[in-house]
């Protein structure tokens, strides 16, 4: 009973384009290797069948890490020509990693709380600002370059289909 009440914290909703590899019994939320929360449910988004909503409980003593601008991404084993990563997850299972908007605890306290997030299928390549770009034809894809005066200043890290009412 004590453990239940000390772990009960804020519930957050994280939207993913797929939940492949996540398991309610094994997957959890981590911050720099520390287990800070558990998955409560995974379900199909009723308003958009191309998205899944993962509800997670962040333990009360770590609620201060989850603020506006936090990033959540899935960590799963990858094997490619560039190398291997997260191979330990083959035995332990996949999890969701949290990146708070700042590592400065004093600044973190000043940032507003947030409870709904867009999750990423992998760690964003670089730090920076994340923007939502809408396209009527969807002509860009994941890893497409974002250019300013011919110089690459960023890249597309996630692509999703949103449901719109066309009149």
PDB file of C-alpha atoms in Angstrom:
ATOM      1  CA  UNK A   1       0.000   0.000   0.000  1.00  0.00           C
ATOM      2  CA  UNK A   2       2.853   2.397   0.904  1.00  0.00           C
ATOM      3  CA  UNK A   3       4.598   1.735  -2.405  1.00  0.00           C
ATOM      4  CA  UNK A   4       1.369   2.351  -4.337  1.00  0.00           C
ATOM      5  CA  UNK A   5       0.801   5.786  -2.755  1.00  0.00           C
ATOM      6  CA  UNK A   6       4.430   6.902  -3.059  1.00  0.00           C
ATOM      7  CA  UNK A   7       4.487   5.998  -6.755  1.00  0.00           C
ATOM      8  CA  UNK A   8       1.125   7.531  -7.690  1.00  0.00           C
ATOM      9  CA  UNK A   9       1.808  10.793  -9.457  1.00  0.00           C
ATOM     10  CA  UNK A  10       0.664  12.685 -12.520  1.00  0.00           C
ATOM     11  CA  UNK A  11      -0.884  10.874 -15.432  1.00  0.00           C
ATOM     12  CA  UNK A  12       0.387  11.928 -18.885  1.00  0.00           C
ATOM     13  CA  UNK A  13      -0.860  11.042 -22.359  1.00  0.00           C
ATOM     14  CA  UNK A  14       1.703  10.476 -25.105  1.00  0.00           C
ATOM     15  CA  UNK A  15       0.545  10.111 -28.715  1.00  0.00           C
ATOM     16  CA  UNK A  16       2.568   7.870 -31.062  1.00  0.00           C
ATOM     17  CA  UNK A  17       2.183   6.899 -34.719  1.00  0.00           C
ATOM     18  CA  UNK A  18       2.777   3.275 -33.649  1.00  0.00           C
ATOM     19  CA  UNK A  19       3.278   1.400 -30.391  1.00  0.00           C
ATOM     20  CA  UNK A  20       5.257  -1.480 -31.847  1.00  0.00           C
ATOM     21  CA  UNK A  21       7.507  -2.990 -29.182  1.00  0.00           C
ATOM     22  CA  UNK A  22       5.803  -1.403 -26.171  1.00  0.00           C
ATOM     23  CA  UNK A  23       4.258  -3.750 -23.601  1.00  0.00           C
ATOM     24  CA  UNK A  24       2.135  -2.729 -20.595  1.00  0.00           C
ATOM     25  CA  UNK A  25       3.787  -5.354 -18.381  1.00  0.00           C
ATOM     26  CA  UNK A  26       7.416  -4.574 -19.314  1.00  0.00           C
ATOM     27  CA  UNK A  27       7.678  -1.073 -20.782  1.00  0.00           C
ATOM     28  CA  UNK A  28       8.052   1.971 -18.560  1.00  0.00           C
ATOM     29  CA  UNK A  29       9.195   5.624 -18.571  1.00  0.00           C
ATOM     30  CA  UNK A  30      12.893   6.398 -17.978  1.00  0.00           C
ATOM     31  CA  UNK A  31      15.039   9.479 -17.511  1.00  0.00           C
ATOM     32  CA  UNK A  32      18.786   8.929 -17.981  1.00  0.00           C
ATOM     33  CA  UNK A  33      18.508   5.262 -16.963  1.00  0.00           C
ATOM     34  CA  UNK A  34      16.243   5.896 -13.954  1.00  0.00           C
ATOM     35  CA  UNK A  35      12.804   4.244 -13.933  1.00  0.00           C
ATOM     36  CA  UNK A  36      10.452   7.207 -13.253  1.00  0.00           C
ATOM     37  CA  UNK A  37       7.037   5.911 -14.321  1.00  0.00           C
ATOM     38  CA  UNK A  38       4.882   3.069 -15.591  1.00  0.00           C
ATOM     39  CA  UNK A  39       2.568   2.632 -18.555  1.00  0.00           C
ATOM     40  CA  UNK A  40      -1.095   2.476 -17.559  1.00  0.00           C
ATOM     41  CA  UNK A  41      -2.809   1.916 -20.912  1.00  0.00           C
ATOM     42  CA  UNK A  42      -2.331   1.885 -24.677  1.00  0.00           C
ATOM     43  CA  UNK A  43      -5.251   2.473 -27.005  1.00  0.00           C
ATOM     44  CA  UNK A  44      -6.173   3.576 -30.487  1.00  0.00           C
ATOM     45  CA  UNK A  45      -6.996   7.285 -30.797  1.00  0.00           C
ATOM     46  CA  UNK A  46     -10.765   7.431 -31.390  1.00  0.00           C
ATOM     47  CA  UNK A  47     -10.448  10.634 -33.437  1.00  0.00           C
ATOM     48  CA  UNK A  48      -7.591   9.440 -35.689  1.00  0.00           C
ATOM     49  CA  UNK A  49      -6.914   5.730 -36.309  1.00  0.00           C
ATOM     50  CA  UNK A  50      -3.360   6.551 -37.416  1.00  0.00           C
ATOM     51  CA  UNK A  51      -2.395   7.416 -33.821  1.00  0.00           C
ATOM     52  CA  UNK A  52      -2.128   5.588 -30.519  1.00  0.00           C
ATOM     53  CA  UNK A  53      -2.440   7.101 -27.056  1.00  0.00           C
ATOM     54  CA  UNK A  54      -0.195   5.796 -24.300  1.00  0.00           C
ATOM     55  CA  UNK A  55      -1.219   6.832 -20.790  1.00  0.00           C
ATOM     56  CA  UNK A  56       1.571   6.728 -18.229  1.00  0.00           C
ATOM     57  CA  UNK A  57       1.898   7.445 -14.514  1.00  0.00           C
ATOM     58  CA  UNK A  58       4.974   9.516 -13.632  1.00  0.00           C
ATOM     59  CA  UNK A  59       5.973   8.775 -10.028  1.00  0.00           C
ATOM     60  CA  UNK A  60       5.154  11.714  -7.736  1.00  0.00           C
ATOM     61  CA  UNK A  61       8.769  12.475  -6.830  1.00  0.00           C
ATOM     62  CA  UNK A  62       9.609  12.933 -10.553  1.00  0.00           C
ATOM     63  CA  UNK A  63       6.583  15.020 -11.598  1.00  0.00           C
ATOM     64  CA  UNK A  64       8.793  18.140 -11.698  1.00  0.00           C
ATOM     65  CA  UNK A  65      10.593  16.719 -14.776  1.00  0.00           C
ATOM     66  CA  UNK A  66       7.456  16.700 -16.932  1.00  0.00           C
ATOM     67  CA  UNK A  67       6.838  20.230 -18.162  1.00  0.00           C
ATOM     68  CA  UNK A  68       5.810  22.090 -21.295  1.00  0.00           C
ATOM     69  CA  UNK A  69       8.387  21.246 -23.965  1.00  0.00           C
ATOM     70  CA  UNK A  70       9.334  17.819 -22.589  1.00  0.00           C
ATOM     71  CA  UNK A  71      10.107  15.191 -25.221  1.00  0.00           C
ATOM     72  CA  UNK A  72       9.103  11.528 -25.031  1.00  0.00           C
ATOM     73  CA  UNK A  73      10.514   8.937 -27.443  1.00  0.00           C
ATOM     74  CA  UNK A  74      10.539   5.152 -27.762  1.00  0.00           C
ATOM     75  CA  UNK A  75      13.809   3.315 -27.158  1.00  0.00           C
ATOM     76  CA  UNK A  76      14.109   0.009 -28.966  1.00  0.00           C
ATOM     77  CA  UNK A  77      17.032  -2.071 -30.256  1.00  0.00           C
ATOM     78  CA  UNK A  78      18.448  -0.961 -33.596  1.00  0.00           C
ATOM     79  CA  UNK A  79      21.011  -2.655 -35.792  1.00  0.00           C
ATOM     80  CA  UNK A  80      22.265  -0.839 -38.888  1.00  0.00           C
ATOM     81  CA  UNK A  81      25.398  -0.148 -40.910  1.00  0.00           C
ATOM     82  CA  UNK A  82      26.025   2.846 -38.632  1.00  0.00           C
ATOM     83  CA  UNK A  83      26.143   0.631 -35.545  1.00  0.00           C
ATOM     84  CA  UNK A  84      23.952  -0.914 -32.884  1.00  0.00           C
ATOM     85  CA  UNK A  85      22.016   0.731 -30.082  1.00  0.00           C
ATOM     86  CA  UNK A  86      19.812  -0.302 -27.159  1.00  0.00           C
ATOM     87  CA  UNK A  87      20.609  -3.993 -27.625  1.00  0.00           C
ATOM     88  CA  UNK A  88      19.947  -4.548 -23.911  1.00  0.00           C
ATOM     89  CA  UNK A  89      16.270  -3.968 -24.695  1.00  0.00           C
ATOM     90  CA  UNK A  90      16.136  -7.337 -26.466  1.00  0.00           C
ATOM     91  CA  UNK A  91      15.950  -8.944 -23.009  1.00  0.00           C
ATOM     92  CA  UNK A  92      14.538  -6.084 -20.884  1.00  0.00           C
ATOM     93  CA  UNK A  93      11.969  -4.756 -23.356  1.00  0.00           C
ATOM     94  CA  UNK A  94      11.435  -1.384 -24.964  1.00  0.00           C
ATOM     95  CA  UNK A  95      10.705   1.733 -22.934  1.00  0.00           C
ATOM     96  CA  UNK A  96       9.921   5.431 -23.330  1.00  0.00           C
ATOM     97  CA  UNK A  97      12.644   7.973 -22.544  1.00  0.00           C
ATOM     98  CA  UNK A  98      11.890  11.478 -21.225  1.00  0.00           C
ATOM     99  CA  UNK A  99      13.953  14.558 -22.077  1.00  0.00           C
ATOM    100  CA  UNK A 100      12.892  17.557 -19.933  1.00  0.00           C
ATOM    101  CA  UNK A 101      12.925  21.009 -21.590  1.00  0.00           C
ATOM    102  CA  UNK A 102      15.952  22.045 -19.494  1.00  0.00           C
ATOM    103  CA  UNK A 103      18.389  20.411 -17.095  1.00  0.00           C
ATOM    104  CA  UNK A 104      18.438  23.501 -14.876  1.00  0.00           C
ATOM    105  CA  UNK A 105      16.217  22.616 -11.891  1.00  0.00           C
ATOM    106  CA  UNK A 106      15.452  26.268 -11.076  1.00  0.00           C
ATOM    107  CA  UNK A 107      14.333  27.033 -14.639  1.00  0.00           C
ATOM    108  CA  UNK A 108      12.364  23.769 -14.711  1.00  0.00           C
ATOM    109  CA  UNK A 109      10.277  24.928 -11.731  1.00  0.00           C
ATOM    110  CA  UNK A 110       9.245  28.061 -13.661  1.00  0.00           C
ATOM    111  CA  UNK A 111       7.938  26.156 -16.714  1.00  0.00           C
ATOM    112  CA  UNK A 112       4.227  25.352 -16.935  1.00  0.00           C
ATOM    113  CA  UNK A 113       3.004  21.789 -16.439  1.00  0.00           C
ATOM    114  CA  UNK A 114       1.830  19.811 -19.443  1.00  0.00           C
ATOM    115  CA  UNK A 115      -0.009  16.491 -19.579  1.00  0.00           C
ATOM    116  CA  UNK A 116      -0.450  15.747 -23.321  1.00  0.00           C
ATOM    117  CA  UNK A 117       2.553  15.095 -25.570  1.00  0.00           C
ATOM    118  CA  UNK A 118       3.423  13.951 -29.079  1.00  0.00           C
ATOM    119  CA  UNK A 119       5.839  11.034 -28.786  1.00  0.00           C
ATOM    120  CA  UNK A 120       8.617  10.189 -31.242  1.00  0.00           C
ATOM    121  CA  UNK A 121       9.490   6.766 -32.623  1.00  0.00           C
ATOM    122  CA  UNK A 122      13.181   7.472 -31.981  1.00  0.00           C
ATOM    123  CA  UNK A 123      15.340  10.063 -30.252  1.00  0.00           C
ATOM    124  CA  UNK A 124      15.301  13.407 -32.052  1.00  0.00           C
ATOM    125  CA  UNK A 125      18.633  13.785 -33.848  1.00  0.00           C
ATOM    126  CA  UNK A 126      19.662  17.109 -32.316  1.00  0.00           C
ATOM    127  CA  UNK A 127      18.508  19.508 -29.698  1.00  0.00           C
ATOM    128  CA  UNK A 128      16.622  22.541 -30.876  1.00  0.00           C
ATOM    129  CA  UNK A 129      13.108  23.728 -31.384  1.00  0.00           C
ATOM    130  CA  UNK A 130      10.424  21.409 -32.703  1.00  0.00           C
ATOM    131  CA  UNK A 131       7.868  22.897 -35.105  1.00  0.00           C
ATOM    132  CA  UNK A 132       4.704  21.460 -36.628  1.00  0.00           C
ATOM    133  CA  UNK A 133       4.636  21.937 -40.402  1.00  0.00           C
ATOM    134  CA  UNK A 134       1.398  21.325 -42.296  1.00  0.00           C
ATOM    135  CA  UNK A 135       1.449  20.218 -45.920  1.00  0.00           C
ATOM    136  CA  UNK A 136      -1.586  19.678 -48.109  1.00  0.00           C
ATOM    137  CA  UNK A 137       0.216  17.150 -50.339  1.00  0.00           C
ATOM    138  CA  UNK A 138       2.603  15.520 -47.832  1.00  0.00           C
ATOM    139  CA  UNK A 139       5.527  15.844 -50.225  1.00  0.00           C
ATOM    140  CA  UNK A 140       8.198  15.732 -47.526  1.00  0.00           C
ATOM    141  CA  UNK A 141       9.220  12.701 -45.482  1.00  0.00           C
ATOM    142  CA  UNK A 142      11.113  11.781 -42.340  1.00  0.00           C
ATOM    143  CA  UNK A 143      14.764  12.919 -42.639  1.00  0.00           C
ATOM    144  CA  UNK A 144      13.882  15.512 -45.319  1.00  0.00           C
ATOM    145  CA  UNK A 145      16.179  18.519 -45.018  1.00  0.00           C
ATOM    146  CA  UNK A 146      14.843  21.888 -43.889  1.00  0.00           C
ATOM    147  CA  UNK A 147      16.778  24.589 -45.737  1.00  0.00           C
ATOM    148  CA  UNK A 148      17.306  28.312 -45.209  1.00  0.00           C
ATOM    149  CA  UNK A 149      19.011  30.072 -48.110  1.00  0.00           C
ATOM    150  CA  UNK A 150      20.362  26.737 -49.291  1.00  0.00           C
ATOM    151  CA  UNK A 151      21.869  25.741 -45.914  1.00  0.00           C
ATOM    152  CA  UNK A 152      20.411  22.815 -43.972  1.00  0.00           C
ATOM    153  CA  UNK A 153      19.195  24.066 -40.612  1.00  0.00           C
ATOM    154  CA  UNK A 154      17.111  21.084 -39.591  1.00  0.00           C
ATOM    155  CA  UNK A 155      15.290  17.979 -40.664  1.00  0.00           C
ATOM    156  CA  UNK A 156      11.862  16.380 -40.457  1.00  0.00           C
ATOM    157  CA  UNK A 157      11.823  14.000 -37.478  1.00  0.00           C
ATOM    158  CA  UNK A 158       8.213  12.796 -37.567  1.00  0.00           C
ATOM    159  CA  UNK A 159       5.433  12.627 -40.117  1.00  0.00           C
ATOM    160  CA  UNK A 160       1.782  11.940 -39.407  1.00  0.00           C
ATOM    161  CA  UNK A 161      -1.534  12.172 -41.166  1.00  0.00           C
ATOM    162  CA  UNK A 162      -4.121  14.400 -39.592  1.00  0.00           C
ATOM    163  CA  UNK A 163      -7.822  14.159 -40.319  1.00  0.00           C
ATOM    164  CA  UNK A 164      -9.270  17.340 -41.799  1.00  0.00           C
ATOM    165  CA  UNK A 165     -12.764  18.216 -42.922  1.00  0.00           C
ATOM    166  CA  UNK A 166     -12.542  19.387 -46.515  1.00  0.00           C
ATOM    167  CA  UNK A 167     -15.435  21.557 -47.668  1.00  0.00           C
TER     168      UNK A 167
END
